[in-house]
CSV table of C-alpha atoms and ligand atoms in Angstrom, one decimal:
chain,number,residue,atom,x,y,z
V,957,MET,CA,-10.5,-19.1,-26.4
V,958,ASN,CA,-6.7,-18.7,-27.7
V,959,ARG,CA,-6.3,-15.1,-27.6
V,960,LEU,CA,-3.0,-15.0,-25.9
V,961,LEU,CA,-2.1,-18.8,-27.8
V,962,ASN,CA,1.7,-19.7,-27.9
V,963,LYS,CA,2.2,-16.0,-25.9
V,964,VAL,CA,4.9,-15.8,-22.2
V,965,ALA,CA,3.0,-13.2,-19.6
V,966,LEU,CA,5.0,-11.8,-16.9
V,967,ILE,CA,1.8,-10.3,-14.6
V,968,SER,CA,3.2,-8.3,-11.1
V,969,GLY,CA,1.6,-7.9,-8.0
V,970,ALA,CA,-0.6,-11.1,-9.2
V,971,ALA,CA,-0.7,-13.5,-5.7
V,972,LYS,CA,-4.4,-11.5,-5.7
V,973,GLY,CA,-6.7,-9.0,-6.8
V,974,ILE,CA,-7.0,-8.2,-10.4
V,975,GLY,CA,-3.2,-9.8,-10.9
V,976,GLU,CA,-4.4,-13.0,-9.4
V,977,HIS,CA,-7.5,-12.8,-11.6
V,978,THR,CA,-6.0,-11.6,-14.7
V,979,ALA,CA,-3.2,-14.6,-14.0
V,980,ARG,CA,-5.8,-16.7,-14.5
V,981,LEU,CA,-7.5,-15.1,-17.4
V,982,PHE,CA,-4.2,-15.2,-19.1
V,983,ALA,CA,-3.8,-19.4,-18.7
V,984,ASN,CA,-7.6,-20.2,-19.9
V,985,GLU,CA,-6.3,-17.8,-23.1
V,986,GLY,CA,-3.4,-20.4,-23.8
V,987,ALA,CA,-0.5,-18.1,-22.0
V,988,SER,CA,2.6,-19.4,-20.4
V,989,VAL,CA,2.2,-16.8,-17.2
V,990,ILE,CA,4.4,-16.2,-14.7
V,991,ILE,CA,3.4,-15.7,-11.4
V,992,GLY,CA,5.4,-12.7,-9.5
V,993,ASP,CA,4.4,-11.3,-6.5
V,994,LYS,CA,6.1,-10.6,-3.0
V,995,ASN,CA,4.6,-12.6,-1.3
V,996,VAL,CA,5.6,-16.2,-3.6
V,997,ASP,CA,3.2,-18.2,-1.2
V,998,ARG,CA,0.3,-17.0,-1.9
V,999,CYS,CA,1.5,-17.6,-6.1
V,1000,LYS,CA,2.8,-21.0,-5.6
V,1001,LYS,CA,-1.1,-22.0,-4.3
V,1002,THR,CA,-2.4,-20.3,-7.5
V,1003,VAL,CA,1.2,-22.5,-10.1
V,1004,THR,CA,-0.6,-25.5,-8.0
V,1005,GLU,CA,-3.7,-25.4,-9.3
V,1006,LEU,CA,-3.4,-23.7,-12.8
V,1007,THR,CA,-0.8,-27.0,-13.1
V,1008,GLU,CA,-3.1,-28.9,-11.6
V,1009,GLN,CA,-5.8,-28.4,-15.0
V,1010,GLY,CA,-2.7,-28.7,-17.2
V,1011,TYR,CA,-1.9,-25.1,-17.7
V,1012,SER,CA,1.6,-23.3,-18.6
V,1013,CYS,CA,2.7,-21.1,-15.2
V,1014,SER,CA,5.2,-20.7,-12.7
V,1015,ALA,CA,5.7,-18.3,-9.5
V,1016,LEU,CA,8.1,-16.1,-8.6
V,1017,THR,CA,9.8,-14.0,-5.9
V,1018,LEU,CA,9.2,-10.2,-7.0
V,1019,ASP,CA,9.7,-7.1,-5.6
V,1020,VAL,CA,9.3,-4.7,-7.7
V,1021,THR,CA,10.6,-1.8,-5.8
V,1022,LYS,CA,14.0,-4.3,-5.7
V,1023,GLU,CA,16.3,-3.7,-8.4
V,1024,THR,CA,17.8,-7.6,-8.3
V,1025,ASP,CA,14.7,-8.8,-8.6
V,1026,TRP,CA,13.7,-7.8,-11.5
V,1027,ILE,CA,16.8,-9.6,-13.1
V,1028,ASN,CA,16.4,-12.4,-12.1
V,1029,ALA,CA,13.2,-12.7,-13.2
V,1030,ILE,CA,13.2,-11.8,-17.0
V,1031,SER,CA,16.4,-14.1,-16.6
V,1032,TYR,CA,14.2,-17.2,-15.3
V,1033,ILE,CA,12.1,-16.0,-18.2
V,1034,THR,CA,14.1,-16.1,-21.2
V,1035,SER,CA,16.2,-19.1,-19.5
V,1036,ASN,CA,12.9,-21.0,-18.9
V,1037,TYR,CA,10.6,-20.0,-21.5
V,1038,LYS,CA,12.6,-18.3,-23.9
V,1039,LYS,CA,10.9,-15.5,-24.7
V,1040,LEU,CA,8.6,-12.6,-23.0
V,1041,ASP,CA,5.7,-11.2,-25.1
V,1042,ILE,CA,3.8,-9.6,-22.6
V,1043,LEU,CA,4.6,-7.5,-19.2
V,1044,VAL,CA,1.9,-6.0,-16.7
V,1045,ASN,CA,2.9,-4.1,-14.1
V,1046,ASN,CA,0.0,-4.6,-11.8
V,1047,ALA,CA,1.2,-4.0,-8.9
V,1048,GLY,CA,0.6,-1.4,-6.6
V,1049,ILE,CA,-0.4,0.1,-2.9
V,1050,TYR,CA,-3.2,2.7,-1.8
V,1051,SER,CA,-3.3,4.6,0.8
V,1052,THR,CA,-5.9,8.4,1.6
V,1053,ILE,CA,-3.5,10.2,3.7
V,1054,PRO,CA,-4.4,13.4,2.8
V,1055,ILE,CA,-1.4,15.3,1.4
V,1056,GLU,CA,-0.7,18.1,4.8
V,1057,GLU,CA,-0.5,15.0,7.6
V,1058,THR,CA,1.7,12.2,4.8
V,1059,PRO,CA,5.0,11.4,6.2
V,1060,LEU,CA,7.8,11.9,3.7
V,1061,ASP,CA,8.4,7.8,3.8
V,1062,ASP,CA,5.2,7.4,2.7
V,1063,PHE,CA,5.2,9.0,0.1
V,1064,ASN,CA,8.5,7.7,-1.2
V,1065,ASN,CA,6.7,4.3,-0.2
V,1066,VAL,CA,3.8,4.5,-3.2
V,1067,ILE,CA,6.3,6.5,-5.6
V,1068,SER,CA,9.0,3.8,-5.1
V,1069,VAL,CA,6.5,0.7,-5.2
V,1070,ASN,CA,4.5,2.3,-7.8
V,1071,LEU,CA,6.3,4.3,-9.9
V,1072,THR,CA,9.7,3.0,-9.7
V,1073,GLY,CA,8.9,-0.7,-9.7
V,1074,LEU,CA,6.5,0.3,-12.5
V,1075,PHE,CA,10.0,2.1,-14.5
V,1076,LEU,CA,11.9,-1.1,-13.4
V,1077,GLY,CA,10.0,-3.6,-14.9
V,1078,THR,CA,10.1,-1.5,-18.3
V,1079,LYS,CA,13.4,-1.3,-18.6
V,1080,HIS,CA,14.4,-4.5,-17.0
V,1081,SER,CA,12.1,-5.8,-19.6
V,1082,ILE,CA,12.6,-4.6,-22.8
V,1083,PRO,CA,15.5,-6.0,-24.3
V,1084,ALA,CA,13.5,-9.3,-24.0
V,1085,LEU,CA,11.0,-8.1,-25.7
V,1086,ARG,CA,13.3,-6.1,-28.1
V,1087,LYS,CA,14.1,-9.9,-28.6
V,1088,ALA,CA,11.0,-11.5,-29.3
V,1089,GLY,CA,10.9,-9.4,-32.7
V,1090,GLY,CA,8.2,-7.6,-29.6
V,1091,GLY,CA,5.2,-7.1,-26.5
V,1092,SER,CA,2.7,-5.5,-25.2
V,1093,ILE,CA,3.7,-4.0,-21.4
V,1094,VAL,CA,-0.2,-2.7,-19.6
V,1095,ASN,CA,1.3,-0.7,-16.7
V,1096,MET,CA,-2.0,0.2,-13.3
V,1097,SER,CA,-2.6,3.1,-13.8
V,1098,SER,CA,-5.9,4.0,-11.6
V,1099,THR,CA,-8.7,7.1,-12.2
V,1100,ALA,CA,-6.2,8.8,-9.2
V,1101,GLY,CA,-4.1,9.6,-12.5
V,1102,LEU,CA,-6.4,11.6,-14.1
V,1103,VAL,CA,-8.4,13.4,-11.8
V,1104,GLY,CA,-7.6,15.3,-8.7
V,1105,ASN,CA,-9.4,13.5,-5.6
V,1106,ILE,CA,-9.4,14.2,-1.6
V,1107,GLY,CA,-7.3,12.2,0.4
V,1108,SER,CA,-3.8,11.3,-0.3
V,1109,GLY,CA,-2.1,13.1,-2.8
V,1110,ALA,CA,1.2,10.6,-3.0
V,1111,TYR,CA,-1.3,7.8,-4.4
V,1112,GLY,CA,-2.1,10.4,-7.2
V,1113,ALA,CA,1.0,11.3,-7.7
V,1114,SER,CA,2.2,7.6,-8.1
V,1115,LYS,CA,-0.6,6.5,-10.8
V,1116,GLY,CA,-0.1,10.5,-12.8
V,1117,GLY,CA,3.3,9.3,-12.9
V,1118,VAL,CA,2.1,6.4,-13.8
V,1119,ARG,CA,0.1,7.7,-17.3
V,1120,SER,CA,3.2,9.9,-18.5
V,1121,PHE,CA,6.0,7.4,-18.1
V,1122,THR,CA,3.8,5.0,-19.8
V,1123,LYS,CA,3.8,7.9,-23.5
V,1124,TYR,CA,7.0,7.8,-22.3
V,1125,THR,CA,7.7,4.5,-23.5
V,1126,ALA,CA,5.1,3.9,-26.6
V,1127,VAL,CA,7.0,6.2,-28.2
V,1128,GLN,CA,10.4,5.5,-27.7
V,1129,HIS,CA,9.7,2.1,-28.4
V,1130,ALA,CA,7.1,2.4,-31.3
V,1131,MET,CA,9.8,1.7,-34.3
V,1132,GLU,CA,9.7,-1.8,-31.8
V,1133,ASN,CA,6.6,-2.5,-32.0
V,1134,ILE,CA,7.1,-2.6,-28.7
V,1135,ARG,CA,3.2,-1.2,-27.6
V,1136,ALA,CA,3.0,0.6,-23.5
V,1137,ASN,CA,-1.0,1.8,-22.7
V,1138,SER,CA,-1.8,2.3,-19.4
V,1139,ILE,CA,-6.0,1.7,-17.6
V,1140,HIS,CA,-6.8,3.3,-15.6
V,1141,PRO,CA,-9.8,1.8,-12.8
V,1142,GLY,CA,-12.1,3.3,-10.8
V,1143,PRO,CA,-13.4,1.8,-7.4
V,1144,ILE,CA,-12.9,-1.6,-8.4
V,1145,ASP,CA,-13.9,-4.8,-5.5
V,1146,THR,CA,-10.1,-5.4,-4.0
V,1147,ASP,CA,-8.7,-5.9,-0.6
V,1148,MET,CA,-7.2,-2.9,-1.4
V,1149,LEU,CA,-10.7,-1.5,-1.3
V,1150,ALA,CA,-12.0,-4.2,1.3
V,1151,ASP,CA,-11.9,-1.5,3.7
V,1152,LYS,CA,-13.7,1.6,2.5
V,1153,LEU,CA,-16.4,-0.3,0.8
V,1154,ALA,CA,-17.6,-3.0,4.2
V,1155,ASN,CA,-18.9,0.1,5.3
V,1156,LEU,CA,-22.1,0.4,3.9
V,1157,GLU,CA,-22.7,4.2,4.2
V,1158,SER,CA,-18.1,4.9,2.8
V,1159,ARG,CA,-19.3,1.9,0.0
V,1160,ALA,CA,-23.0,4.3,-1.1
V,1161,ALA,CA,-20.2,8.0,-1.2
V,1162,SER,CA,-18.0,6.1,-3.9
V,1163,GLU,CA,-20.7,4.1,-6.0
V,1164,SER,CA,-22.1,7.8,-5.9
V,1165,LYS,CA,-19.5,9.6,-7.6
V,1166,VAL,CA,-19.5,6.3,-10.6
V,1167,PRO,CA,-22.2,7.0,-12.8
V,1168,MET,CA,-23.1,3.3,-13.6
V,1169,GLY,CA,-24.0,3.6,-9.7
V,1170,ARG,CA,-21.6,0.9,-8.6
V,1171,VAL,CA,-18.1,-0.5,-8.0
V,1172,GLY,CA,-16.5,-2.3,-10.5
V,1173,THR,CA,-15.3,-6.1,-11.0
V,1174,ILE,CA,-11.6,-8.2,-11.0
V,1175,ASP,CA,-13.4,-9.2,-14.1
V,1176,GLU,CA,-14.1,-6.1,-15.4
V,1177,VAL,CA,-10.1,-5.6,-15.0
V,1178,ALA,CA,-8.5,-8.8,-16.4
V,1179,MET,CA,-10.6,-8.2,-19.1
V,1180,ALA,CA,-9.2,-4.7,-20.1
V,1181,ILE,CA,-5.9,-6.0,-20.1
V,1182,LEU,CA,-6.0,-8.9,-21.8
V,1183,PHE,CA,-7.6,-7.0,-24.9
V,1184,LEU,CA,-3.8,-4.1,-24.7
V,1185,ALA,CA,-2.4,-7.2,-23.5
V,1186,SER,CA,-3.3,-9.5,-27.4
V,1187,ASP,CA,-2.6,-9.2,-30.8
V,1188,GLU,CA,-6.1,-7.8,-31.2
V,1189,SER,CA,-5.2,-3.9,-29.7
V,1190,SER,CA,-1.9,-4.2,-32.2
V,1191,TYR,CA,-2.0,-0.4,-33.3
V,1192,ILE,CA,-2.8,0.7,-30.1
V,1193,THR,CA,0.3,2.5,-28.1
V,1194,GLY,CA,0.3,5.1,-25.9
V,1195,ALA,CA,-3.0,4.8,-24.8
V,1196,GLU,CA,-5.4,5.8,-21.6
V,1197,LEU,CA,-8.3,3.3,-20.7
V,1198,ALA,CA,-10.6,4.3,-18.0
V,1199,ILE,CA,-12.7,1.4,-16.2
V,1200,ASP,CA,-14.4,3.5,-14.7
V,1201,GLY,CA,-18.4,3.2,-15.4
V,1202,GLY,CA,-17.8,7.0,-16.3
V,1203,LEU,CA,-16.6,8.2,-13.4
V,1204,THR,CA,-14.1,10.2,-15.4
V,1205,ALA,CA,-16.7,10.7,-18.0
V,1206,ARG,CA,-18.4,13.8,-16.1
U,1637,NAD,N1,-9.0,-1.7,-6.4
U,1637,NAD,C1,-8.7,-0.1,-7.0
U,1637,NAD,O1,-10.3,0.1,-6.7
U,1637,NAD,C2,-7.9,-0.3,-8.3
U,1637,NAD,C3,-8.4,1.1,-8.7
U,1637,NAD,C4,-7.7,1.9,-9.5
U,1637,NAD,C5,-6.1,0.6,-9.8
U,1637,NAD,N2,-6.0,0.3,-8.8
U,1637,NAD,C6,-4.2,-0.9,-8.9
U,1637,NAD,O2,-4.3,-2.6,-9.8
U,1637,NAD,C7,-3.6,-2.5,-9.1
U,1637,NAD,C8,-4.0,-4.0,-8.2
U,1637,NAD,O3,-4.2,-3.9,-6.3
U,1637,NAD,P1,-6.1,-4.7,-6.5
U,1637,NAD,O4,-6.4,-4.3,-6.1
U,1637,NAD,O5,-5.6,-5.9,-6.9
U,1637,NAD,O6,-4.9,-5.3,-4.5
U,1637,NAD,P2,-3.8,-6.1,-3.6
U,1637,NAD,O7,-4.3,-5.4,-2.1
U,1637,NAD,O8,-5.9,-6.9,-3.6
U,1637,NAD,O9,-3.6,-6.8,-4.6
U,1637,NAD,C9,-2.2,-5.6,-5.0
U,1637,NAD,C10,-0.8,-6.8,-4.8
U,1637,NAD,O10,0.4,-6.2,-5.0
U,1637,NAD,C11,1.6,-7.0,-4.6
U,1637,NAD,N3,2.7,-6.0,-4.0
U,1637,NAD,C12,2.5,-5.0,-3.3
U,1637,NAD,N4,3.9,-3.7,-3.2
U,1637,NAD,C13,4.3,-4.8,-4.2
U,1637,NAD,C14,5.5,-5.0,-4.0
U,1637,NAD,N5,6.6,-4.2,-3.2
U,1637,NAD,N6,6.0,-5.7,-5.3
U,1637,NAD,C15,5.2,-6.9,-5.5
U,1637,NAD,N7,3.9,-6.8,-5.5
U,1637,NAD,C16,2.9,-6.4,-3.9
U,1637,NAD,C17,0.4,-7.5,-3.6
U,1637,NAD,O11,1.4,-8.4,-2.6
U,1637,NAD,C18,-0.8,-7.7,-3.8
U,1637,NAD,O12,-0.1,-8.8,-4.5
U,1637,NAD,C19,-3.4,-1.7,-7.9
U,1637,NAD,O13,-2.1,-1.1,-8.6
U,1637,NAD,C20,-3.7,-1.1,-8.0
U,1637,NAD,O14,-4.0,0.9,-7.5
U,1637,NAD,C21,-6.6,-0.5,-8.0
């Protein structure tokens, strides 16, 4: 399949989980993929594997909270791949601490990775996307960015910020053919929820909230990212797509 033929894509937080799977899917769809994460060793393993299979890809150290890492990443991509067409702002961390018990440092840390990191990625990618004649930004939010829940206010605030920031990006850059959309997964089977899903009781509690009665897979999220990254979604910008088995449709 070649749904991303000749596209150059940067994916943050791609050492594992949804990001890694999206990188593999994008490569298989014809894109050159730059796999960024603060854990670059794991990215390098994926790159070795994909390169052996004949795909075009690179691994980069990218701590999304560090502005210099973004500047270096975009410079590396425009030097080595000559352009950037797609940015997937995927990196994220989770928190379940109730609001009253959340130390300020924890709150700031979640906002820093999930929201400030995404702002920095957007800011530094826009000139390269513009130069390429337009492009697509896919921002990772969550159902926690759409509705309230018990537990962490920091995570919900960061993901709600992503939803809103995405719409500002979409409106400000629509005339440059730079699209921006947010995706909102419900519970997905990755390391992020490993503890919760390993406990049969809390897994059942998570599943019972979902009309489809199950958690989602990384492939179900990556396929939605692929659609929004590709030209198949050329008239879609500023949209929010829930991938949640009906969780937020109630
Ligand atoms: N798993 C879920 O249920 C779920 C649901 C909704 C949204 N999400 C979102 O999906 C995204 C991917 O999560 P996942 O489920 O694959 O989790 P994961 O923990 O498997 O992967 C997260 C990745 O982000 C990276 N990361 C963390 N901090 C970083 C930083 N400062 N700079 C660069 N990379 C960093 C990690 O190294 C890791 O590779 C996150 O934004 C998460 O909030 C996940």
